[in-house]
Coordinates of C-alpha atoms in Angstrom, one line a residue:
M1 CA 79.6 -51.2 26.4
A2 CA 79.6 -47.3 26.9
A3 CA 80.6 -46.2 23.5
Q4 CA 77.7 -49.3 22.6
R5 CA 75.5 -46.8 24.7
G6 CA 75.7 -43.7 23.3
M7 CA 76.6 -44.4 19.9
P8 CA 72.5 -45.8 19.5
S9 CA 71.6 -41.9 21.5
S10 CA 73.6 -39.6 19.8
A11 CA 72.3 -41.6 16.2
L12 CA 68.6 -41.4 17.6
Q13 CA 69.0 -37.8 18.6
V14 CA 70.3 -36.7 15.6
L15 CA 67.2 -39.1 13.4
E16 CA 64.2 -37.5 15.7
E17 CA 66.2 -33.8 15.5
A18 CA 65.9 -34.1 10.9
L19 CA 61.9 -36.0 12.2
G20 CA 60.6 -33.5 14.7
M21 CA 59.6 -36.3 16.9
G22 CA 61.4 -36.9 19.6
L23 CA 59.7 -37.9 22.7
T24 CA 60.1 -36.1 25.9
D25 CA 62.1 -37.5 28.0
A26 CA 64.8 -37.8 24.7
R27 CA 64.7 -34.6 24.2
D28 CA 64.8 -33.8 27.6
T29 CA 68.9 -35.7 28.4
A30 CA 69.4 -34.5 24.4
S31 CA 69.4 -31.4 25.3
A32 CA 71.6 -31.6 29.0
E33 CA 73.9 -34.0 26.9
P34 CA 77.0 -31.6 25.3
T35 CA 77.1 -31.8 22.4
E36 CA 81.0 -31.4 20.3
G37 CA 82.1 -33.6 18.2
A38 CA 82.0 -35.1 14.9
Y39 CA 79.0 -37.9 13.9
Y40 CA 79.6 -40.7 12.0
L41 CA 78.3 -44.3 11.8
E42 CA 79.6 -47.1 13.1
Q43 CA 77.7 -51.0 12.8
V44 CA 76.9 -52.2 16.2
T45 CA 75.7 -55.6 16.4
I46 CA 73.3 -55.3 19.5
T47 CA 72.6 -59.4 21.1
E48 CA 68.9 -60.1 22.3
A49 CA 70.4 -60.4 26.1
S50 CA 73.0 -58.1 27.6
E51 CA 73.8 -58.1 30.2
D52 CA 71.7 -55.3 32.1
D53 CA 68.2 -56.1 30.8
Y54 CA 68.1 -52.7 28.6
E55 CA 65.1 -53.2 26.2
Y56 CA 65.0 -51.7 22.6
E57 CA 62.7 -49.9 20.9
E58 CA 61.9 -51.1 17.6
I59 CA 62.4 -48.4 14.5
P60 CA 59.5 -49.2 12.2
D61 CA 60.4 -49.5 9.0
D62 CA 58.0 -47.4 6.6
N63 CA 60.7 -48.5 3.4
F64 CA 63.9 -46.5 4.7
S65 CA 66.6 -47.6 3.4
I66 CA 69.8 -46.9 2.7
P67 CA 71.0 -47.9 -1.3
E68 CA 73.7 -50.1 -1.2
G69 CA 77.2 -48.5 -1.8
E70 CA 76.0 -45.1 -0.7
E71 CA 77.5 -44.1 2.8
D72 CA 77.3 -40.2 3.0
L73 CA 75.2 -38.8 5.8
A74 CA 74.4 -35.6 4.2
K75 CA 72.3 -37.2 1.4
A76 CA 70.8 -40.2 4.3
I77 CA 69.6 -37.1 6.8
Q78 CA 68.2 -35.5 3.4
M79 CA 65.9 -38.4 2.7
V80 CA 64.7 -38.8 6.2
Q81 CA 64.3 -35.0 6.3
E82 CA 62.2 -35.0 3.7
Q83 CA 60.1 -38.4 3.9
A84 CA 59.5 -36.9 7.9
T85 CA 57.6 -34.1 6.0
D86 CA 55.9 -36.6 3.2
T87 CA 54.6 -37.9 6.1
H88 CA 54.2 -35.0 8.3
I89 CA 52.1 -33.8 5.2
L90 CA 49.8 -37.5 5.2
E91 CA 49.1 -37.3 8.8
E92 CA 47.5 -34.0 8.4
K93 CA 45.3 -34.6 5.4
T94 CA 44.7 -37.8 6.6
D95 CA 44.1 -36.8 10.4
L96 CA 41.9 -34.3 10.8
P97 CA 40.8 -31.8 14.5
S98 CA 37.9 -33.3 16.3
K99 CA 37.0 -29.3 16.1
H100 CA 35.8 -27.9 13.5
V101 CA 37.0 -24.1 15.5
A102 CA 40.8 -23.7 14.3
P103 CA 42.2 -22.3 18.1
E104 CA 42.4 -18.8 18.3
V105 CA 45.8 -17.0 17.7
I106 CA 47.4 -14.7 21.0
E107 CA 47.1 -12.2 18.2
D108 CA 43.0 -12.3 16.9
F109 CA 42.6 -12.4 20.3
L110 CA 43.9 -8.9 21.7
C111 CA 42.6 -7.6 18.1
N112 CA 39.5 -8.6 19.3
F113 CA 39.8 -7.9 23.1
L114 CA 40.5 -4.5 22.3
M115 CA 37.8 -4.4 19.5
R116 CA 35.7 -5.5 21.7
M117 CA 35.9 -2.9 25.0
G118 CA 36.3 0.4 22.3
M119 CA 40.3 0.7 22.7
T120 CA 40.6 2.0 18.7
R121 CA 43.9 4.0 20.5
T122 CA 45.3 0.9 22.3
L123 CA 44.3 -1.6 19.4
D124 CA 46.2 1.2 16.9
C125 CA 49.1 1.0 19.3
F126 CA 49.4 -2.5 19.2
Q127 CA 49.2 -4.0 15.5
S128 CA 51.6 -1.1 14.9
E129 CA 54.6 -1.7 16.8
W130 CA 54.1 -6.1 16.6
Y131 CA 53.5 -6.4 13.2
E132 CA 56.6 -3.5 13.4
F133 CA 58.5 -6.4 16.2
I134 CA 57.4 -9.2 13.4
Q135 CA 59.2 -7.1 10.1
K136 CA 62.2 -7.1 12.7
G137 CA 62.2 -10.6 13.3
V138 CA 62.2 -10.1 17.0
T139 CA 59.1 -11.6 17.6
E140 CA 57.9 -15.3 15.4
V141 CA 54.5 -15.6 14.6
R142 CA 55.2 -19.2 16.0
D143 CA 56.6 -18.4 18.6
V144 CA 53.9 -16.5 20.4
G145 CA 51.2 -20.0 20.1
N146 CA 47.6 -20.4 20.6
V147 CA 45.5 -19.3 22.8
P148 CA 43.7 -21.5 25.8
D149 CA 40.7 -23.5 25.0
V150 CA 39.7 -22.2 28.8
Y151 CA 39.8 -18.4 27.3
T152 CA 37.5 -19.1 23.9
Q153 CA 35.8 -21.1 25.9
N154 CA 35.0 -18.4 28.9
M155 CA 34.2 -16.3 25.8
L156 CA 32.0 -18.2 24.3
L157 CA 29.4 -18.7 27.6
E158 CA 30.0 -14.7 28.0
T159 CA 28.2 -14.8 25.1
E160 CA 25.6 -17.5 25.7
N161 CA 25.3 -15.9 28.8
K162 CA 24.7 -12.4 26.8
N163 CA 22.2 -14.3 24.4
L164 CA 20.2 -15.4 27.5
K165 CA 20.2 -12.5 29.6
K166 CA 18.5 -10.4 26.1
D167 CA 16.3 -13.2 26.0
L168 CA 15.7 -13.2 29.9
K169 CA 14.5 -9.6 29.2
H170 CA 11.8 -11.1 26.1
Y171 CA 10.7 -12.9 28.2
K172 CA 9.7 -10.9 31.2
Q173 CA 8.3 -8.2 29.6
A174 CA 6.2 -10.9 27.6
A175 CA 5.2 -12.1 31.4
D176 CA 4.4 -8.5 32.4
K177 CA 2.3 -8.2 29.5
A178 CA 1.0 -11.4 30.1
R179 CA -0.1 -10.4 34.1
E180 CA -1.7 -6.3 32.2
E181 CA -3.2 -8.9 30.5
L182 CA -4.5 -10.9 32.8
L183 CA -5.2 -8.3 35.4
K184 CA -8.1 -6.6 32.7
T185 CA -9.3 -9.8 31.6
Q186 CA -9.9 -10.7 35.2
K187 CA -11.4 -7.0 35.3
E188 CA -13.9 -7.3 32.7
R189 CA -15.2 -11.1 33.5
D190 CA -15.7 -9.7 37.2
F191 CA -17.4 -6.2 35.3
H192 CA -20.0 -8.9 32.9
R193 CA -20.2 -11.4 35.7
M194 CA -21.7 -8.4 38.2
H195 CA -23.4 -6.9 34.5
H196 CA -25.1 -10.1 34.7
K197 CA -26.2 -10.5 37.7
R198 CA -27.7 -7.2 37.3
T199 CA -29.2 -7.4 35.0
V200 CA -30.5 -11.7 36.2
Q201 CA -31.8 -8.6 39.4
E202 CA -34.1 -6.7 37.1
K203 CA -35.1 -9.8 34.5
N204 CA -36.7 -11.5 38.1
K205 CA -38.2 -8.3 39.6
L206 CA -40.1 -7.7 36.1
I207 CA -40.8 -11.2 35.8
N208 CA -42.1 -10.2 39.6
D209 CA -43.6 -7.0 39.3
L210 CA -45.9 -8.6 35.6
K211 CA -46.7 -11.8 37.3
G212 CA -48.5 -9.0 40.4
L213 CA -49.9 -6.4 37.5
K214 CA -51.4 -10.3 35.7
L215 CA -52.8 -10.5 39.2
H216 CA -53.9 -6.8 39.6
Y217 CA -55.6 -7.3 36.3
A218 CA -57.2 -10.3 37.1
S219 CA -58.4 -8.9 40.1
Y220 CA -60.4 -6.1 38.0
E221 CA -62.2 -8.4 35.7
P222 CA -65.4 -9.8 38.2
T223 CA -65.2 -5.4 38.7
I224 CA -66.4 -5.0 35.0
R225 CA -68.5 -7.2 34.2
V226 CA -70.6 -6.0 37.2
L227 CA -70.7 -2.6 35.2
H228 CA -71.1 -3.7 32.6
E229 CA -74.0 -5.9 34.4
K230 CA -74.8 -2.0 35.3
H231 CA -74.9 -0.3 32.0
H232 CA -76.6 -2.5 30.8
T233 CA -79.1 -2.0 33.4
L234 CA -79.4 1.7 32.9
L235 CA -79.5 1.2 28.9
K236 CA -82.9 -0.2 29.8
Q237 CA -84.2 1.7 32.2
K238 CA -83.2 4.3 29.7
M239 CA -85.0 2.4 26.8
L240 CA -88.5 2.4 29.1
T241 CA -88.0 6.5 30.0
S242 CA -87.3 6.9 26.4
L243 CA -91.2 5.3 25.9
Q244 CA -92.9 6.9 29.3
R245 CA -91.3 10.2 27.6
D246 CA -93.0 10.2 23.5
R247 CA -96.2 8.4 25.3
A248 CA -96.6 10.7 27.7
V249 CA -95.5 13.8 24.1
K250 CA -98.1 12.0 22.7
Q251 CA -100.7 12.6 24.9
I252 CA -99.4 15.6 25.2
S253 CA -100.2 16.6 21.3
R254 CA -103.8 15.1 22.1
V255 CA -104.6 17.2 23.8
Q256 CA -103.3 20.5 22.1
A257 CA -105.3 19.1 19.4
T258 CA -108.3 18.8 20.9
L259 CA -108.4 22.1 22.8
T260 CA -107.5 24.0 19.5
Y261 CA -110.7 22.5 17.7
A262 CA -112.0 23.1 21.3
E263 CA -111.5 26.8 20.6
S264 CA -112.3 26.4 16.6
G265 CA -116.2 25.9 17.2
C266 CA -115.9 24.1 13.9
S267 CA -117.3 20.6 15.0
N268 CA -119.6 19.8 17.8
S269 CA -118.2 16.4 19.0
V270 CA -115.1 16.6 21.4
P271 CA -112.7 13.4 21.5
E272 CA -112.7 11.7 24.6
I273 CA -109.4 11.7 25.7
R274 CA -109.2 9.4 29.3
A275 CA -106.0 8.1 31.5
I276 CA -104.8 4.7 30.0
P277 CA -103.8 3.0 33.1
S278 CA -99.6 2.0 33.5
R279 CA -99.9 -1.3 32.2
E280 CA -102.1 0.2 29.2
K281 CA -99.4 2.1 28.3
E282 CA -97.9 -0.7 27.6
N283 CA -99.4 -1.7 25.0
A284 CA -101.0 1.6 23.4
P285 CA -100.6 2.4 19.6
E286 CA -97.0 4.8 20.1
G287 CA -97.9 7.9 17.6
P288 CA -95.1 9.5 16.0
T289 CA -91.4 8.3 16.6
Q290 CA -89.4 10.3 19.0
N291 CA -86.6 11.5 17.0
D292 CA -89.2 12.4 14.0
L293 CA -90.0 14.6 17.1
H294 CA -86.7 15.8 18.7
E295 CA -85.9 17.0 14.8
T296 CA -89.1 18.6 14.5
R297 CA -88.6 21.3 17.7
E298 CA -84.7 21.6 17.1
Q299 CA -85.8 22.6 13.4
D300 CA -88.8 25.6 15.1
K301 CA -85.8 26.1 17.2
Y302 CA -83.5 26.1 15.2
K303 CA -85.2 28.6 12.6
T304 CA -87.1 31.1 15.1
K305 CA -83.3 31.6 16.7
M306 CA -81.5 31.9 13.4
K307 CA -84.0 35.1 11.7
N308 CA -82.0 37.0 12.8
K309 CA -78.2 35.4 12.4
M310 CA -76.0 34.2 10.0
D311 CA -73.0 32.3 9.5
S312 CA -69.9 35.0 9.6
K313 CA -67.4 34.8 6.0
F314 CA -64.6 34.0 6.2
P315 CA -62.1 37.2 4.2
T316 CA -60.6 36.5 1.4
D317 CA -58.7 40.1 1.1
M318 CA -56.9 40.9 3.7
Q319 CA -54.8 43.9 4.5
P320 CA -51.3 42.6 4.3
N321 CA -49.2 41.8 8.5
P322 CA -48.4 45.5 9.3
N323 CA -45.4 43.6 12.0
L324 CA -43.9 43.4 8.2
Y325 CA -43.0 46.6 8.0
F326 CA -42.2 47.1 11.8
C327 CA -39.9 44.9 11.9
K328 CA -37.6 46.2 9.2
E329 CA -37.5 49.9 10.9
N330 CA -37.2 48.1 14.1
N331 CA -33.5 48.3 14.4
R332 CA -33.0 49.0 18.1
P333 CA -30.5 45.9 20.1
A334 CA -32.3 43.4 21.9
K335 CA -32.4 43.3 25.1
F336 CA -31.6 40.7 27.4
D337 CA -30.7 42.0 30.8
Y338 CA -34.9 41.9 32.5
K339 CA -34.0 42.0 36.1
L340 CA -37.1 41.6 38.6
N341 CA -39.2 44.6 39.2
N342 CA -42.6 43.8 41.0
I343 CA -44.9 40.4 41.9
F344 CA -48.7 41.2 41.6
R345 CA -50.0 38.1 44.2
L346 CA -53.3 38.1 41.5
H347 CA -54.6 33.6 42.1
S348 CA -54.1 31.2 45.3
L349 CA -53.8 28.3 42.7
P350 CA -51.2 28.0 39.7
V351 CA -51.2 31.1 36.7
S352 CA -52.0 29.1 33.7
C353 CA -52.2 31.6 31.0
I354 CA -51.2 35.6 31.1
A355 CA -52.0 38.5 27.7
I356 CA -51.0 41.4 26.8
H357 CA -54.3 43.9 25.9
P358 CA -53.5 44.4 22.3
R359 CA -53.9 48.5 22.2
K360 CA -53.3 49.4 26.1
D361 CA -50.8 48.8 29.5
I362 CA -53.6 46.0 30.6
L363 CA -53.1 42.1 31.1
V364 CA -55.6 39.6 32.2
S365 CA -53.8 36.8 33.5
C366 CA -56.2 32.8 34.2
G367 CA -55.8 30.8 37.2
E368 CA -56.7 27.4 38.2
D369 CA -58.5 28.9 40.6
H370 CA -61.4 29.1 38.2
I371 CA -61.9 33.2 37.6
W372 CA -59.6 35.4 35.8
K373 CA -58.7 39.0 36.2
L374 CA -58.1 42.6 34.4
V375 CA -55.2 44.4 36.4
G376 CA -54.2 47.8 34.9
L377 CA -50.1 48.5 35.0
P378 CA -47.9 49.5 35.7
K379 CA -49.0 48.8 39.6
G380 CA -51.1 45.9 38.9
N381 CA -54.1 46.7 40.6
V382 CA -57.1 44.5 38.9
L383 CA -59.6 46.8 37.5
L384 CA -61.9 43.4 36.5
T385 CA -62.5 39.7 37.1
G386 CA -64.0 37.3 35.7
C387 CA -66.2 34.4 37.4
S388 CA -67.9 31.8 35.4
H389 CA -66.3 28.7 34.9
T390 CA -66.7 25.8 36.9
D391 CA -63.1 24.3 37.0
W392 CA -59.5 26.0 36.0
L393 CA -58.3 28.3 33.4
S394 CA -56.2 26.6 30.5
N395 CA -55.8 30.0 28.3
C396 CA -57.5 33.4 27.3
C397 CA -57.4 35.4 24.6
F398 CA -58.2 38.9 23.5
H399 CA -60.6 40.0 20.7
P400 CA -58.1 42.3 18.2
S401 CA -59.9 44.9 18.7
G402 CA -59.4 44.4 22.6
N403 CA -63.7 45.1 24.8
K404 CA -63.7 40.8 23.8
L405 CA -61.7 38.1 26.2
A406 CA -61.7 34.8 24.5
T407 CA -60.9 32.2 27.9
A408 CA -61.3 28.2 28.0
S409 CA -61.2 25.7 30.6
G410 CA -61.0 22.3 31.6
D411 CA -65.3 22.7 32.2
T412 CA -65.0 21.6 28.0
T413 CA -66.3 24.6 27.1
V414 CA -64.9 28.1 26.5
K415 CA -66.9 32.0 26.8
L416 CA -67.2 35.7 25.0
W417 CA -66.8 37.9 27.7
D418 CA -67.9 41.9 27.2
L419 CA -64.3 44.0 28.5
S420 CA -66.3 47.1 29.3
K421 CA -69.6 44.3 31.2
G422 CA -67.7 42.5 32.8
N423 CA -70.3 39.7 31.9
C424 CA -69.6 36.8 29.8
I425 CA -72.3 37.2 26.9
L426 CA -71.8 33.2 24.7
T427 CA -70.8 30.4 25.8
F428 CA -69.3 27.1 23.1
E429 CA -69.8 23.9 24.5
G430 CA -69.1 20.8 22.2
H431 CA -66.0 19.4 23.1
G432 CA -65.3 16.3 25.6
H433 CA -62.9 16.6 27.0
A434 CA -61.0 19.8 28.7
V435 CA -60.1 22.5 26.3
W436 CA -56.2 23.8 26.8
S437 CA -56.4 26.8 24.9
C438 CA -57.9 29.4 21.9
T439 CA -57.5 32.2 20.0
W440 CA -59.0 34.7 17.8
H441 CA -60.0 35.3 14.3
T442 CA -57.5 38.7 13.1
C443 CA -61.2 40.0 12.1
G444 CA -62.6 38.9 15.5
D445 CA -65.3 37.0 13.7
F446 CA -64.2 33.2 14.8
V447 CA -63.1 31.9 17.8
A448 CA -60.8 28.3 16.9
S449 CA -60.0 26.0 20.8
S450 CA -57.6 22.8 21.4
S451 CA -59.3 20.3 23.7
L452 CA -57.8 17.1 25.0
D453 CA -60.6 14.9 23.1
T454 CA -58.2 15.3 20.1
T455 CA -59.8 17.4 18.5
S456 CA -59.6 21.6 17.4
K457 CA -63.0 23.4 16.7
I458 CA -63.9 26.3 15.1
W459 CA -66.4 28.9 16.7
D460 CA -69.2 31.3 14.8
V461 CA -69.8 34.2 17.1
N462 CA -72.2 35.7 15.1
S463 CA -74.2 32.4 14.6
E464 CA -73.0 31.1 18.0
R465 CA -72.3 27.8 16.5
C466 CA -69.0 25.4 15.6
R467 CA -69.1 25.7 12.1
C468 CA -65.8 23.2 11.4
T469 CA -64.3 20.5 13.7
L470 CA -61.2 19.9 12.8
Y471 CA -59.3 15.8 12.7
G472 CA -55.8 14.3 13.2
H473 CA -54.4 14.4 15.6
T474 CA -54.2 10.8 18.1
D475 CA -53.5 12.9 20.9
S476 CA -54.6 15.9 23.3
V477 CA -54.7 18.8 20.9
N478 CA -52.0 21.4 23.8
S479 CA -51.9 24.8 21.9
I480 CA -53.2 26.8 18.2
E481 CA -53.1 29.5 16.7
F482 CA -54.2 31.3 14.4
F483 CA -51.1 33.0 11.8
P484 CA -51.6 36.9 11.5
Y485 CA -54.1 38.0 8.5
S486 CA -54.4 34.7 6.9
N487 CA -57.7 31.6 7.1
T488 CA -54.6 29.8 8.1
L489 CA -54.3 27.3 11.2
L490 CA -51.8 26.4 13.9
T491 CA -52.7 23.4 16.6
G492 CA -49.3 21.4 18.5
S493 CA -50.2 18.2 19.6
A494 CA -49.0 15.5 22.1
D495 CA -48.8 12.8 19.6
K496 CA -45.3 15.4 19.0
S497 CA -46.5 17.0 15.5
L498 CA -47.4 20.8 14.1
S499 CA -50.3 20.6 11.8
L500 CA -51.2 23.2 9.3
W501 CA -55.2 23.9 8.7
D502 CA -57.2 25.8 6.6
A503 CA -59.9 27.5 8.3
R504 CA -62.3 27.6 5.5
T505 CA -62.1 23.5 5.0
G506 CA -61.1 21.9 7.6
K507 CA -58.6 19.7 6.3
C508 CA -55.3 19.3 7.5
E509 CA -52.5 21.5 4.2
Q510 CA -48.6 20.4 5.6
T511 CA -47.7 18.7 9.3
L512 CA -44.5 18.5 10.7
Y513 CA -42.4 16.3 12.4
G514 CA -38.9 16.2 14.4
H515 CA -40.1 16.2 18.4
M516 CA -39.6 13.6 20.2
H517 CA -41.7 14.3 23.3
S518 CA -45.8 15.6 23.5
I519 CA -45.8 19.8 22.4
N520 CA -47.0 21.8 24.6
D521 CA -46.8 25.2 22.9
A522 CA -46.5 26.3 19.2
T523 CA -46.6 30.0 18.2
F524 CA -45.6 31.9 14.4
A525 CA -43.4 35.4 15.1
P526 CA -45.2 38.8 14.2
R527 CA -43.9 37.9 10.8
G528 CA -45.0 35.2 10.2
H529 CA -41.6 33.7 8.6
I530 CA -41.0 31.8 11.8
I531 CA -42.3 29.0 14.0
A532 CA -41.8 28.4 17.6
S533 CA -42.4 25.5 19.0
C534 CA -41.7 23.4 23.1
D535 CA -42.2 19.9 24.2
S536 CA -42.4 18.0 27.7
C537 CA -38.4 17.5 27.5
G538 CA -37.8 21.1 27.1
V539 CA -36.7 20.6 23.8
T540 CA -36.9 24.2 21.7
K541 CA -37.7 23.9 17.8
L542 CA -37.7 26.4 15.1
W543 CA -39.7 25.9 12.1
D544 CA -39.1 27.8 8.1
F545 CA -43.0 28.0 7.5
R546 CA -41.6 29.4 4.2
K547 CA -40.1 25.4 3.7
L548 CA -42.1 24.2 6.4
L549 CA -38.2 22.3 7.5
P550 CA -37.0 22.3 10.9
I551 CA -34.5 25.7 11.5
V552 CA -32.3 24.7 14.3
S553 CA -32.8 22.7 17.9
I554 CA -32.0 23.9 21.5
D555 CA -32.1 21.3 23.7
T556 CA -33.0 23.2 27.5
G557 CA -34.0 20.1 29.2
P558 CA -34.9 17.9 31.4
S559 CA -37.1 20.4 32.3
P560 CA -40.6 21.1 30.2
G561 CA -41.4 24.0 28.1
N562 CA -43.9 24.9 29.0
E563 CA -45.2 28.2 26.8
V564 CA -43.5 30.3 24.4
N565 CA -43.2 33.8 22.6
F566 CA -41.5 36.4 20.5
D567 CA -40.7 39.9 21.9
S568 CA -42.4 42.1 18.5
S569 CA -39.4 42.8 17.1
G570 CA -39.3 38.9 16.8
R571 CA -35.2 38.8 17.6
V572 CA -35.7 37.3 20.9
L573 CA -37.4 34.1 21.7
A574 CA -38.9 33.2 25.7
Q575 CA -39.3 30.1 26.9
A576 CA -40.7 28.7 29.9
S577 CA -39.9 25.9 31.9
G578 CA -40.8 23.7 34.0
N579 CA -38.0 24.1 36.6
G580 CA -38.7 28.1 36.6
V581 CA -36.0 29.2 34.7
I582 CA -37.7 32.7 31.8
H583 CA -34.9 31.5 28.8
L584 CA -34.3 34.4 26.5
L585 CA -32.9 32.4 23.1
D586 CA -31.1 35.0 20.8
L587 CA -32.2 34.8 17.6
K588 CA -29.6 36.5 15.5
S589 CA -26.6 34.9 18.2
G590 CA -27.6 32.1 19.5
E591 CA -27.2 33.0 22.6
I592 CA -29.2 32.2 25.1
H593 CA -29.9 34.4 28.8
K594 CA -31.8 33.0 31.8
L595 CA -33.6 34.9 33.8
M596 CA -33.8 33.3 38.1
G597 CA -36.6 34.5 40.1
H598 CA -39.4 32.4 39.8
E599 CA -39.5 29.9 43.1
N600 CA -41.5 27.0 41.5
E601 CA -42.5 26.4 37.7
A602 CA -42.9 28.6 35.3
H603 CA -46.7 28.7 33.1
T604 CA -46.7 31.2 31.1
V605 CA -44.2 34.3 30.2
V606 CA -45.0 37.6 27.5
F607 CA -43.6 40.7 26.0
S608 CA -45.1 44.0 26.8
H609 CA -46.3 45.5 22.5
D610 CA -42.7 47.8 23.1
G611 CA -39.8 45.1 24.4
D612 CA -39.8 46.9 27.8
S613 CA -40.8 44.5 30.0
L614 CA -41.4 41.0 29.9
F615 CA -44.7 39.4 32.0
S616 CA -44.3 35.5 33.5
G617 CA -47.0 33.7 36.1
G618 CA -45.3 30.3 38.0
S619 CA -47.0 27.5 39.8
D620 CA -47.3 29.4 43.2
G621 CA -50.0 32.2 41.8
T622 CA -48.4 35.5 41.4
V623 CA -46.9 37.7 38.5
R624 CA -43.9 38.5 37.9
K625 CA -42.2 41.6 36.0
W626 CA -39.8 42.0 34.4
S627 CA -38.1 45.1 33.0

């Protein structure tokens, strides 16, 4: 039985080694038994039930057979091996692995690891020794084996972890950016919400103010109605008074005719004159109308008055402007380093205007206390005082010869004064509102004035009447000036425009637009090629008089610019500002210099003829000298 048991075991071991399919227990048993002696085949008969009840495994018959008559062991082993190889090839072709990725061998794993870690020198050493061992046969590739799946999975998990960390970083950045955008959007929302609330509050306030104004205006309607009724009543009374005056004039004319007839003695009958009762006067027949009588009287008076007075003629051939040659010859540098030298306390109310005598060291100051004063320089002693106006004085201007003075006032009049006697020699009346400015023509026969009634007038000094009224501005005319040695007038108005007029025809030749606020003053440069103007918001503009185009705009606001004046060279422009500052503009370099000295508002500014001194008047009633 021992022989019978051992023979099958050795035969099975030979077959398993030839097929390479041995079981693990059989391999362990075969490796433990000594392999000595020769192996041979022996026919053994195995009964179905043995005494030791050993169960033999049935070997499948895969068309394996040994041809009859051939019992060579070597050939049988070779055939078995070839059959096992074919079976193995078929299994490889039919049985595909469940995983698509082949397991990584240790060699590739180590190489990838070293490359990933950047250990290039170690990698070179490893590869050189590895392939050297393989060439020598010390190491066989199939004996090394594969990397366990856990390492591969760890590497895959590590790679996936890195990718997830990158994604997490990107998500965090996106979240931070979204948070910032959210905060920004919330701030904008809060801002717009506050702006909306403020707008709603202002809207409600305006609605309430509008309702209050409507109620306020509604309360004026009864008063306006009463005033209209009073106005109609006064018109009726005026008409009745006019009728009574006409009747009285009629009776006076009758009496005069009767007396004339009685003195002539040409008639024996005297017409009866009797008083008509008041009731009969109303029904009595009327004589000549009031208008006819009034026109007749006025014509008689005018003819009597104008016997020795004729209208002046505007000059046609005038001498060239001497300032053209003076400005060319004057090459001394412009002066800006003025310092406060003296203060003349001349008025009890604000000073509105200062004018320099054309030939003498004398200036005139006008104030809102209804008077003007003639002051000697440099001491500032008062030489003459004029006090004929009944309201504030707004402007003054010397006659070209210097022996007369024209003053404009809020009492709607323009007065002419004889400086040798100090009395008023002529009063021009005709404006409907306050007169803001006045200017002399170079010939000395005409005076022009501008008024709050939106008109300007040209007065004839010889015929003592208004020669022309200039219509065109839609608001107060605040400034007027004759172009030197010409018949052209420049006016500046509160309607934000400048106008150029022909004094002979009274027509507007050109209008300049550019200011955004009311124009307070405008003047010509001594050479006449530049116009300077200032407005109520502190903006000063320079205009090219030849091209009638703006040159430059200087903003010294927000305080208003009250007056502008050039020096005798025409290179420096002075502006009196509402904040008490005197601005000096260098027309060559464009620099602005400031003179600080007035405690309150500065109303007027003017240069001396030599340019060494500058005089300014303020709302405190003083005239300040700068030199």
